[in-house]
PDB file of C-alpha atoms and ligand atoms in Angstrom:
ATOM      1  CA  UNK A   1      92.310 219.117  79.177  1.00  0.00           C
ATOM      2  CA  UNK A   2      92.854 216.468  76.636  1.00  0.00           C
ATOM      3  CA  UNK A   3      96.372 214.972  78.387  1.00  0.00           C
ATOM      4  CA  UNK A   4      93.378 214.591  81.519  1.00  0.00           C
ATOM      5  CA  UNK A   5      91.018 212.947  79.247  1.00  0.00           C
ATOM      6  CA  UNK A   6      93.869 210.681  78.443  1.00  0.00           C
ATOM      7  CA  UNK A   7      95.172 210.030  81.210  1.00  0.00           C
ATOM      8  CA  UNK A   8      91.101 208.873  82.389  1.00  0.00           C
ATOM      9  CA  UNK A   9      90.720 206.746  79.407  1.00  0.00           C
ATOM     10  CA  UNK A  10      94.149 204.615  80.213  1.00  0.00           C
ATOM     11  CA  UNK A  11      92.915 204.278  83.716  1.00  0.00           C
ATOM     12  CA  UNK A  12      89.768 203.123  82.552  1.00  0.00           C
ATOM     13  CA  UNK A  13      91.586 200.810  80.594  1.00  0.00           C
ATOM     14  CA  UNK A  14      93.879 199.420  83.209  1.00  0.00           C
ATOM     15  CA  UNK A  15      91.245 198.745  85.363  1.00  0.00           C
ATOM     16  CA  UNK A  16      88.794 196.763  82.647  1.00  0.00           C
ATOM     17  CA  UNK A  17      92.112 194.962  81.820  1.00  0.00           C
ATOM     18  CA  UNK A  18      91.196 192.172  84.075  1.00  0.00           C
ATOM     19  CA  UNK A  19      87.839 191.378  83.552  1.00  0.00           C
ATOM     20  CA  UNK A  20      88.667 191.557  79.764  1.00  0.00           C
ATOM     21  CA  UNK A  21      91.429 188.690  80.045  1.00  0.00           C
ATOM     22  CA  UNK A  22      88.812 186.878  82.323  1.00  0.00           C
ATOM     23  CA  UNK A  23      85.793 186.782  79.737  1.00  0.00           C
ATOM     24  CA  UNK A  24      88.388 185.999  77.134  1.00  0.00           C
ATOM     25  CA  UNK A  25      90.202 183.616  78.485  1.00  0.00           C
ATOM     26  CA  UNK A  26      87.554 180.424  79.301  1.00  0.00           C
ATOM     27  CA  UNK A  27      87.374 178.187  76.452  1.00  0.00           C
ATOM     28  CA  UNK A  28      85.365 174.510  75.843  1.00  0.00           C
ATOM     29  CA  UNK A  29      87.000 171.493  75.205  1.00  0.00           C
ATOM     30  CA  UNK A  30      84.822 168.647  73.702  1.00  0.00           C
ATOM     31  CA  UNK A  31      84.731 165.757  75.756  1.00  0.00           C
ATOM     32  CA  UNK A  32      85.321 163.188  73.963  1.00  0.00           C
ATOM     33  CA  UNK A  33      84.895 164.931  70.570  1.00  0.00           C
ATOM     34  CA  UNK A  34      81.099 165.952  69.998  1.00  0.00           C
ATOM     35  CA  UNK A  35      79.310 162.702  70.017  1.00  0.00           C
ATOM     36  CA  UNK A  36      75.958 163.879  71.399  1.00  0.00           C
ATOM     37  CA  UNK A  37      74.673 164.598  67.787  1.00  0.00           C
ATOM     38  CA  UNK A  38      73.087 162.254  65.479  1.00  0.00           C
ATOM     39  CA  UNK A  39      75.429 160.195  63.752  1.00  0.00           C
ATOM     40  CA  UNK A  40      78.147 160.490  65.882  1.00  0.00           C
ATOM     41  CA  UNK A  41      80.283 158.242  68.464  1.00  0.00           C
ATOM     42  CA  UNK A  42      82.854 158.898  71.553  1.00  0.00           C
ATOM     43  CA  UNK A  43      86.562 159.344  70.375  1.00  0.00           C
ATOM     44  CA  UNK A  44      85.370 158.879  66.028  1.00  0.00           C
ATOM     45  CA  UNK A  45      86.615 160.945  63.369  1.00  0.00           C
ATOM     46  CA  UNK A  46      83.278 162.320  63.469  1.00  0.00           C
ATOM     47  CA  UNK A  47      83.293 163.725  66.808  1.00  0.00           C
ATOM     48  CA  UNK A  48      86.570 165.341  66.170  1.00  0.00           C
ATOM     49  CA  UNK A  49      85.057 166.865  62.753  1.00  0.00           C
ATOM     50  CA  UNK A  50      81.751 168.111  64.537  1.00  0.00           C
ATOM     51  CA  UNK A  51      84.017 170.070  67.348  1.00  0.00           C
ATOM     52  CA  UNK A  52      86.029 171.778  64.743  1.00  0.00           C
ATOM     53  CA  UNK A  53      82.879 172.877  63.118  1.00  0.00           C
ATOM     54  CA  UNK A  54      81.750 174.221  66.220  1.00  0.00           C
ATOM     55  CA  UNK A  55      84.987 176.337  65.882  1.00  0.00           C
ATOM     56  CA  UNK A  56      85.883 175.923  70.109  1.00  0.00           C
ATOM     57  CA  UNK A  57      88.616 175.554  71.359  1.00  0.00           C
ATOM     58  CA  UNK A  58      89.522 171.835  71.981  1.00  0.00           C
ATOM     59  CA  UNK A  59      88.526 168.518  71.270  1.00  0.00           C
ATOM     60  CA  UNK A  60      89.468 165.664  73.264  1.00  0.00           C
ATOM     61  CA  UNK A  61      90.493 162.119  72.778  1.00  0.00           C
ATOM     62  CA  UNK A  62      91.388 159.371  74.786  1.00  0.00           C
ATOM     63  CA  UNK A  63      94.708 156.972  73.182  1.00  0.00           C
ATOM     64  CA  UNK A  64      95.878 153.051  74.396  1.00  0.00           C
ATOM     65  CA  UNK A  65      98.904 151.205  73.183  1.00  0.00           C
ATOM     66  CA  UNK A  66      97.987 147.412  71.997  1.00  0.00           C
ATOM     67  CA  UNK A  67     100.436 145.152  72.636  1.00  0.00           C
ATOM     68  CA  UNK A  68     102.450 145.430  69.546  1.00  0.00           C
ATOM     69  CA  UNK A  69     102.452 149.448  69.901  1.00  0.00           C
ATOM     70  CA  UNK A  70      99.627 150.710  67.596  1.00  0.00           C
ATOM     71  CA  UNK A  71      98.118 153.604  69.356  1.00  0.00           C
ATOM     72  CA  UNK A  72      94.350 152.954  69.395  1.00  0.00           C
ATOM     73  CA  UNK A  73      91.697 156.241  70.667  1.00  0.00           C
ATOM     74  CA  UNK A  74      89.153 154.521  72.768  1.00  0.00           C
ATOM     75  CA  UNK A  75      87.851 155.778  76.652  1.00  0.00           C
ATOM     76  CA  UNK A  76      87.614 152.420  78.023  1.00  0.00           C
ATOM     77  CA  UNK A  77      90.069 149.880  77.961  1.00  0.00           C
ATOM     78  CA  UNK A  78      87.599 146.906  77.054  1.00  0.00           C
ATOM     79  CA  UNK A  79      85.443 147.464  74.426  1.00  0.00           C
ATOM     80  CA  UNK A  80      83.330 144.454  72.806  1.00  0.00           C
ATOM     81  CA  UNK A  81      85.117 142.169  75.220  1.00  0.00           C
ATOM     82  CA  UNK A  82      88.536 143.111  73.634  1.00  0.00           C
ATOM     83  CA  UNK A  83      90.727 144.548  76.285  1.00  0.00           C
ATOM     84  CA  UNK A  84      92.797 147.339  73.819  1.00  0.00           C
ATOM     85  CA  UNK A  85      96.145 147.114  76.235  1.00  0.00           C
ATOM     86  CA  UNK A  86      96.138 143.492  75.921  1.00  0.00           C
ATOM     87  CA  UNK A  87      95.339 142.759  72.529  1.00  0.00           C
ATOM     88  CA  UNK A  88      97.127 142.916  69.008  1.00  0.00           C
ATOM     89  CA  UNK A  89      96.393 145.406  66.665  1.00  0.00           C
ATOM     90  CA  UNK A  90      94.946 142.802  64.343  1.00  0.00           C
ATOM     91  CA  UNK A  91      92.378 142.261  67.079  1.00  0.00           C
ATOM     92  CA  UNK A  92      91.319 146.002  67.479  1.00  0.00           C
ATOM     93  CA  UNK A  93      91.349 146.806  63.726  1.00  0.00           C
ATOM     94  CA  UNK A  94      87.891 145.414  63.410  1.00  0.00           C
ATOM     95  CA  UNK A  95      86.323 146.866  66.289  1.00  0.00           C
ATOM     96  CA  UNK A  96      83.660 149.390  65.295  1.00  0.00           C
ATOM     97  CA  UNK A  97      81.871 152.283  66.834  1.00  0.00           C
ATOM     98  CA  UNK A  98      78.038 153.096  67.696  1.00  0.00           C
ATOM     99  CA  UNK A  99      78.178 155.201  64.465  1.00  0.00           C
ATOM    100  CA  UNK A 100      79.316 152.079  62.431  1.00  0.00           C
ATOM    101  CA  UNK A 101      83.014 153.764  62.032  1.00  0.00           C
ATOM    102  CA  UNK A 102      86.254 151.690  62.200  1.00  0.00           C
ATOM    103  CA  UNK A 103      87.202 152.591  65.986  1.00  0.00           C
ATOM    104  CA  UNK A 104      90.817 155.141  64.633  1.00  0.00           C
ATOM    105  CA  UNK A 105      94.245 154.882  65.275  1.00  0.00           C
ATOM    106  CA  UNK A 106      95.561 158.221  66.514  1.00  0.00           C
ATOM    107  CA  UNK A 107      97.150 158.452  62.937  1.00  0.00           C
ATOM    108  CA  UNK A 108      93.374 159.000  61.451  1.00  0.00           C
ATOM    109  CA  UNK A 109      92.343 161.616  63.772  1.00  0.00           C
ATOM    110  CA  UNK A 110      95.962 163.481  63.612  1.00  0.00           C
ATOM    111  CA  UNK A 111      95.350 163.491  59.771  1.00  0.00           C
ATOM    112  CA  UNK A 112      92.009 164.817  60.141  1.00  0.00           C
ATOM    113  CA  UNK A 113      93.878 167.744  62.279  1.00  0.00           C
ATOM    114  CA  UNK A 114      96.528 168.265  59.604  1.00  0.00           C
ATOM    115  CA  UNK A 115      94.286 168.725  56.655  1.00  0.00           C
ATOM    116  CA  UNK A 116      91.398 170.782  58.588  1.00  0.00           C
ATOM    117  CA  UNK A 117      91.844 174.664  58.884  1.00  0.00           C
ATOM    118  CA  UNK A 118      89.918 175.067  62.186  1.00  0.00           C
ATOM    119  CA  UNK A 119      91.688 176.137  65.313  1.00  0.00           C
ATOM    120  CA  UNK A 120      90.393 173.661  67.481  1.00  0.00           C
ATOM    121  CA  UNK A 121      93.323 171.888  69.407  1.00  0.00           C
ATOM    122  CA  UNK A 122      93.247 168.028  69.848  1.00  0.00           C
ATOM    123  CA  UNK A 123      93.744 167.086  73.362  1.00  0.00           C
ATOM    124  CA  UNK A 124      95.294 164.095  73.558  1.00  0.00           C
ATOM    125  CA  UNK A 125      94.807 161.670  76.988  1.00  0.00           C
ATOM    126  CA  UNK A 126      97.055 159.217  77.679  1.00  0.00           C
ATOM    127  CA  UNK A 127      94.974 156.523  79.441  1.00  0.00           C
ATOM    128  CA  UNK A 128      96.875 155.298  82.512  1.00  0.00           C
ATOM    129  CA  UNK A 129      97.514 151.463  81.379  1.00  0.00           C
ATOM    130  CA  UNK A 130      98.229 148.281  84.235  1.00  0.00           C
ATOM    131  CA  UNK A 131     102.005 148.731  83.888  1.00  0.00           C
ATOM    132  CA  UNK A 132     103.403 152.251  84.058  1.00  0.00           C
ATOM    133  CA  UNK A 133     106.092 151.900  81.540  1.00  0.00           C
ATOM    134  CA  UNK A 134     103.569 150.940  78.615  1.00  0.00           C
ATOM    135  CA  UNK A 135     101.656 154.563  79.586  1.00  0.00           C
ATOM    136  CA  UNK A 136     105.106 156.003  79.503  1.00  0.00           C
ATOM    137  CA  UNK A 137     105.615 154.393  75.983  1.00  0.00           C
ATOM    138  CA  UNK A 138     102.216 155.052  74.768  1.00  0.00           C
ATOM    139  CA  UNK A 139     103.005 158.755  75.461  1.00  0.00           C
ATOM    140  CA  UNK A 140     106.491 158.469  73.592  1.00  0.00           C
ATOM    141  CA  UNK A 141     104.493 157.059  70.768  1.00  0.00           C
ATOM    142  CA  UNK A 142     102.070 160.033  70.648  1.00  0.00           C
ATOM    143  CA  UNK A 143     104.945 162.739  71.424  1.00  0.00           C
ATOM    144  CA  UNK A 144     106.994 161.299  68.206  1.00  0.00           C
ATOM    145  CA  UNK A 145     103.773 160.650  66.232  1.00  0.00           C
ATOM    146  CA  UNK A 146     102.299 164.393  66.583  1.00  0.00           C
ATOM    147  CA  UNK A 147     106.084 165.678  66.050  1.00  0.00           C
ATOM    148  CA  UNK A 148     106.513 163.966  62.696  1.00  0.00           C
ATOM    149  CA  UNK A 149     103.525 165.140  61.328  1.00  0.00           C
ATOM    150  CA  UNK A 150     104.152 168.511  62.609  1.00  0.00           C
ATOM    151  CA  UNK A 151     101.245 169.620  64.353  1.00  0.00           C
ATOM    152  CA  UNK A 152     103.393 169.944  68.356  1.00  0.00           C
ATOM    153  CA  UNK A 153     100.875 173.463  68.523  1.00  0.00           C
ATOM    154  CA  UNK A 154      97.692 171.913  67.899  1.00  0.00           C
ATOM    155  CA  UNK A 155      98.175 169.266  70.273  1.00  0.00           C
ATOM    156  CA  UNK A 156      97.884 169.202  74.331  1.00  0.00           C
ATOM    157  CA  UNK A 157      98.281 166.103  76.356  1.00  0.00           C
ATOM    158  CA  UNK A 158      96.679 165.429  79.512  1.00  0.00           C
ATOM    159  CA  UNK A 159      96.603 161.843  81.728  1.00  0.00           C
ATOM    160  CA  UNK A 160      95.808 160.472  85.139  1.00  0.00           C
ATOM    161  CA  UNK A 161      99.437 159.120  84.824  1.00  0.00           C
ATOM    162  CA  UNK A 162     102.101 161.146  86.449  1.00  0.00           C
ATOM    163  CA  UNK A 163     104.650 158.541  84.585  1.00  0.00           C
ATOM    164  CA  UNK A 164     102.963 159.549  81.126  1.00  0.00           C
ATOM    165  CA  UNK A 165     103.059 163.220  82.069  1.00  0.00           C
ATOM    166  CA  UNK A 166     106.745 163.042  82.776  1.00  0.00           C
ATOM    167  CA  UNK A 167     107.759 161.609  79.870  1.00  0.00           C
ATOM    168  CA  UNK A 168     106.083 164.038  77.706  1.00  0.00           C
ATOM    169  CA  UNK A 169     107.858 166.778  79.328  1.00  0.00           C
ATOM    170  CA  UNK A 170     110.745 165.350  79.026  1.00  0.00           C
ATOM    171  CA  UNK A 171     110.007 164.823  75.132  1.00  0.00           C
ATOM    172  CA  UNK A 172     108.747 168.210  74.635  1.00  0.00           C
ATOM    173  CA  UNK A 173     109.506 170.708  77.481  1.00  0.00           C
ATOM    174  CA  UNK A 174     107.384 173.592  75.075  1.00  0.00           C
ATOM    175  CA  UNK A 175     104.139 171.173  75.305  1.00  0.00           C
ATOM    176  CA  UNK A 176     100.969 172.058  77.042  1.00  0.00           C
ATOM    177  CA  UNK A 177     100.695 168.685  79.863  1.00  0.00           C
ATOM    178  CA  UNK A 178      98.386 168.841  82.500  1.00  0.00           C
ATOM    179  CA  UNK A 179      97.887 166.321  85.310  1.00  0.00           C
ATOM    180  CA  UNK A 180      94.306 164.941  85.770  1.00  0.00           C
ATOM    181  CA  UNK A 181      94.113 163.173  89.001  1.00  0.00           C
ATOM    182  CA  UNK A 182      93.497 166.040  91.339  1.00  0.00           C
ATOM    183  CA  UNK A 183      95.495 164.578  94.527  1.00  0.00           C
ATOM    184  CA  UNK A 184      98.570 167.410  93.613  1.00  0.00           C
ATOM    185  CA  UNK A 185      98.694 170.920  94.136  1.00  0.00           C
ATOM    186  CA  UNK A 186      99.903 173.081  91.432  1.00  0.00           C
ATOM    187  CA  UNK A 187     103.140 173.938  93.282  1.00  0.00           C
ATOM    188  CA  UNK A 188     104.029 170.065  93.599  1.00  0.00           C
ATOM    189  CA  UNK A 189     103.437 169.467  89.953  1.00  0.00           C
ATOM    190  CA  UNK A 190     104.679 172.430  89.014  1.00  0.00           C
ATOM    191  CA  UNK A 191     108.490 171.822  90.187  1.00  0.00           C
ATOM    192  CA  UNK A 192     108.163 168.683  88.432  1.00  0.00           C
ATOM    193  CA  UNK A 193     107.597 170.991  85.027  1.00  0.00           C
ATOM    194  CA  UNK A 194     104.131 169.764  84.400  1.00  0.00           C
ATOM    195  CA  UNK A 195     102.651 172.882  83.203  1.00  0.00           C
ATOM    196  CA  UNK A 196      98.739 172.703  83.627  1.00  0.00           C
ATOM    197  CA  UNK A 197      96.005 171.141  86.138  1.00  0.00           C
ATOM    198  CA  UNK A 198      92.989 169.498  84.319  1.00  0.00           C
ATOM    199  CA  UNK A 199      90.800 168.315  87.661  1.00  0.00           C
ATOM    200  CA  UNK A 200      87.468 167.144  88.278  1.00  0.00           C
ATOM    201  CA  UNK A 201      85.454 170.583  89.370  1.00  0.00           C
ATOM    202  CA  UNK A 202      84.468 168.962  92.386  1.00  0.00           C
ATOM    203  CA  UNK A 203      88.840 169.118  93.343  1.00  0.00           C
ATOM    204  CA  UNK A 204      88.597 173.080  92.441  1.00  0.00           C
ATOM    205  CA  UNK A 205      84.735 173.273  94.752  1.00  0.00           C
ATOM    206  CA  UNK A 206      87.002 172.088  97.953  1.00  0.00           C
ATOM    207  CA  UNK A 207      90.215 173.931  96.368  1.00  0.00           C
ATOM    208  CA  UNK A 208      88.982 177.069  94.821  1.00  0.00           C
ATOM    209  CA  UNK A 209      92.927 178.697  95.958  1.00  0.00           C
ATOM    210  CA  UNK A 210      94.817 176.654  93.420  1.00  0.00           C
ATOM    211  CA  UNK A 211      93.554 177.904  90.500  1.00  0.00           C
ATOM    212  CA  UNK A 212      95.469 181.058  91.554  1.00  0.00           C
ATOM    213  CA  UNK A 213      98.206 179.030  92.512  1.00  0.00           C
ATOM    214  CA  UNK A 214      98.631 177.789  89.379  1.00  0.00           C
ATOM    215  CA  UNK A 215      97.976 181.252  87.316  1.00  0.00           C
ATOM    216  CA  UNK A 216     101.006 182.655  89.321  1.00  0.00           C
ATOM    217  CA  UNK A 217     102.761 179.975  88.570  1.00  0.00           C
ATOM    218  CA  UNK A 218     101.923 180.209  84.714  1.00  0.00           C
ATOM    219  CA  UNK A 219      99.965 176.918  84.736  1.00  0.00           C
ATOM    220  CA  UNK A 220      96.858 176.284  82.583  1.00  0.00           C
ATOM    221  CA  UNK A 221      93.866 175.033  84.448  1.00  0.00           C
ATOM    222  CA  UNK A 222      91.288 172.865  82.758  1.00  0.00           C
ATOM    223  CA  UNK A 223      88.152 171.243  84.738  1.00  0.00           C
ATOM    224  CA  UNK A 224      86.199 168.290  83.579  1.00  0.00           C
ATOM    225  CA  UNK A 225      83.308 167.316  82.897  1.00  0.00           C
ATOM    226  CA  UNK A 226      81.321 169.690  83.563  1.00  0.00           C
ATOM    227  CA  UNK A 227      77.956 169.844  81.997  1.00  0.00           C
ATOM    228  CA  UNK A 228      75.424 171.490  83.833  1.00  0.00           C
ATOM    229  CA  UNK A 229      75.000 175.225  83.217  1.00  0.00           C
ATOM    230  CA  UNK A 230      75.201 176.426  86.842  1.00  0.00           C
ATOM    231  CA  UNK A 231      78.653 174.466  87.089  1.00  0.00           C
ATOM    232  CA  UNK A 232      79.709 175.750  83.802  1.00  0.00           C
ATOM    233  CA  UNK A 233      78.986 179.546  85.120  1.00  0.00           C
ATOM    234  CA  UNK A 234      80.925 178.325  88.632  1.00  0.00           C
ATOM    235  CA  UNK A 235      83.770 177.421  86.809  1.00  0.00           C
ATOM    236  CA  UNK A 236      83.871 180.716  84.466  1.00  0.00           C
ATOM    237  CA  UNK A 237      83.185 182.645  87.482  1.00  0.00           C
ATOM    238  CA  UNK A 238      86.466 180.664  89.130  1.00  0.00           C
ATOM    239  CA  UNK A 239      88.527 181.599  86.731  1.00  0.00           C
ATOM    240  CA  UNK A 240      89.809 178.496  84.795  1.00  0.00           C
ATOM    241  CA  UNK A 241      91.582 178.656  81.171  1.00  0.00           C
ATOM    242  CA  UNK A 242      89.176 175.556  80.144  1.00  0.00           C
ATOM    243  CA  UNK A 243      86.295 173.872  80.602  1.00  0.00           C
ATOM    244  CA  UNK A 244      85.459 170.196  79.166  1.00  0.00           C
ATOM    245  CA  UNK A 245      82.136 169.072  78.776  1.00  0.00           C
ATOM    246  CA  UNK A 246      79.844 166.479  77.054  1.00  0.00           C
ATOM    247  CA  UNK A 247      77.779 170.208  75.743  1.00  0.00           C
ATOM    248  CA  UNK A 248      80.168 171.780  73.879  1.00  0.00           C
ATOM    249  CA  UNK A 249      77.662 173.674  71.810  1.00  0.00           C
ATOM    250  CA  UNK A 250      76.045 174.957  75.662  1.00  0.00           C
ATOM    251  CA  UNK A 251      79.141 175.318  76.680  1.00  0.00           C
ATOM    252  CA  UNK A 252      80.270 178.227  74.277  1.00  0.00           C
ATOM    253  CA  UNK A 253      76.970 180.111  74.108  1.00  0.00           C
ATOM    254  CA  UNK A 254      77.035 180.333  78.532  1.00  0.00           C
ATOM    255  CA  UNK A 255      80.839 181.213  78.423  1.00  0.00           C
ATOM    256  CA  UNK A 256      80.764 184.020  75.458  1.00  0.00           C
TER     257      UNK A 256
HETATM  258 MG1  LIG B 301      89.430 161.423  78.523  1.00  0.00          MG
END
């Protein structure tokens, strides 16, 4: 009698097993750091520090090389009429955010990471610059940057640019790198070694299949930017590893 009632409650088990990974396995990543709260900007220290407080999962950045290789974390590549690929680092230095903070050097927000105790993963985008090589050196910079300061497993890279995707798993075959442009299946990227998709949810809407495709092919899969409740459920309900959003405090309540 009780080897039957065993046998019942590992059967019960196995089949909950599934839906158990599934509800555990969506997480948020800030967009941008959380910079819909008073005080804070896009891409500032203080975004970062608000997403670790909200204890999720990730919080993401966006990184350009000046000129004379200083990695600067801005979303746009002109910002006050400076255009951040173009310019010296002298020039960018001054540059300051809605908030009134210095606009950071991936250094500041990497040190912010290394002296926090929150879990919360910085994910780093590698903006696709005018010349391929300088994304594929801004990556570099990043890859040897995060290295020497030892945080390689509290960093992910993403980036529209295949070239700065390559390079970084060429750097670091063990890093998380996903692909963000959404014109590649997971099998193409895949036998290129890029480990994760991170597409626009309107890509996984008209492609629902790959985000099988790339679970059986061990592949993360992240969606962006996905805000509005009903889409966050859709893309729970899909399956994904990750969800980034501009709510990141939404976000976690809908997906927990
Ligand atoms: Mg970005």
């Amino acid at each position: 009698m009780k080897l039957r009632h065993l046998i019942l409650l590992i059967a019960a088990c196995m089949a909950l097993a599934p839906c158990m990974a599934q509800t555990t396995r969506c997480q948020t990543i800030a967009h941008r750091g959380e910079w819909r709260s008073e005080g804070s900007a896009q891409n500032s220290r203080t975004s970062l520090q608000r997403a670790m407080d909200l204890g999720i999962f990730g919080s993401e950045i966006d990184i350009w090389l000046t000129r004379d290789d200083h990695i600067m974390v801005n979303h746009d590549d002109k910002y006050q009429g400076v255009s951040l690929q173009d310019a010296s680092f002298a020039q960018c230095k001054r540059l300051r955010l809605g908030n009134g903070e210095r606009m950071p050097q991936l250094k500041h927000l990497l040190r912010i990471l290394k002296r926090s105790k929150s879990p919360t993963r910085l994910i780093v985008e590698v903006k696709p610059h005018r010349d391929p090589m300088r994304s594929r050196r801004c990556a570099a910079m990043a890859v040897n940057e995060i290295r020497r300061r030892g945080l390689e497993d509290r960093v992910m890279y993403i980036s529209f640019s295949i070239e700065a995707c390559l390079t970084i798993h060429a750097m670091a075959p063990e890093a998380d790198v996903a692909y963000l442009e959404g014109d590649r299946t997971p099998t193409s990227l895949n036998h290129m070694g890029i480990n994760g998709i991170d597409y626009h949810f309107s890509k996984f809407q008209a492609h629902p299949e790959w985000v099988g495709e790339a679970h059986r092919l061990g592949m993360n899969v992240n969606t962006w930017t996905v805000d509005k409740p009903e889409d966050i459920r859709a893309m729970k309900a899909l399956g994904v590893d990750y969800i980034t959003t501009n709510e990141p405090a939404r976000c976690e309540e809908l997906i927990r």
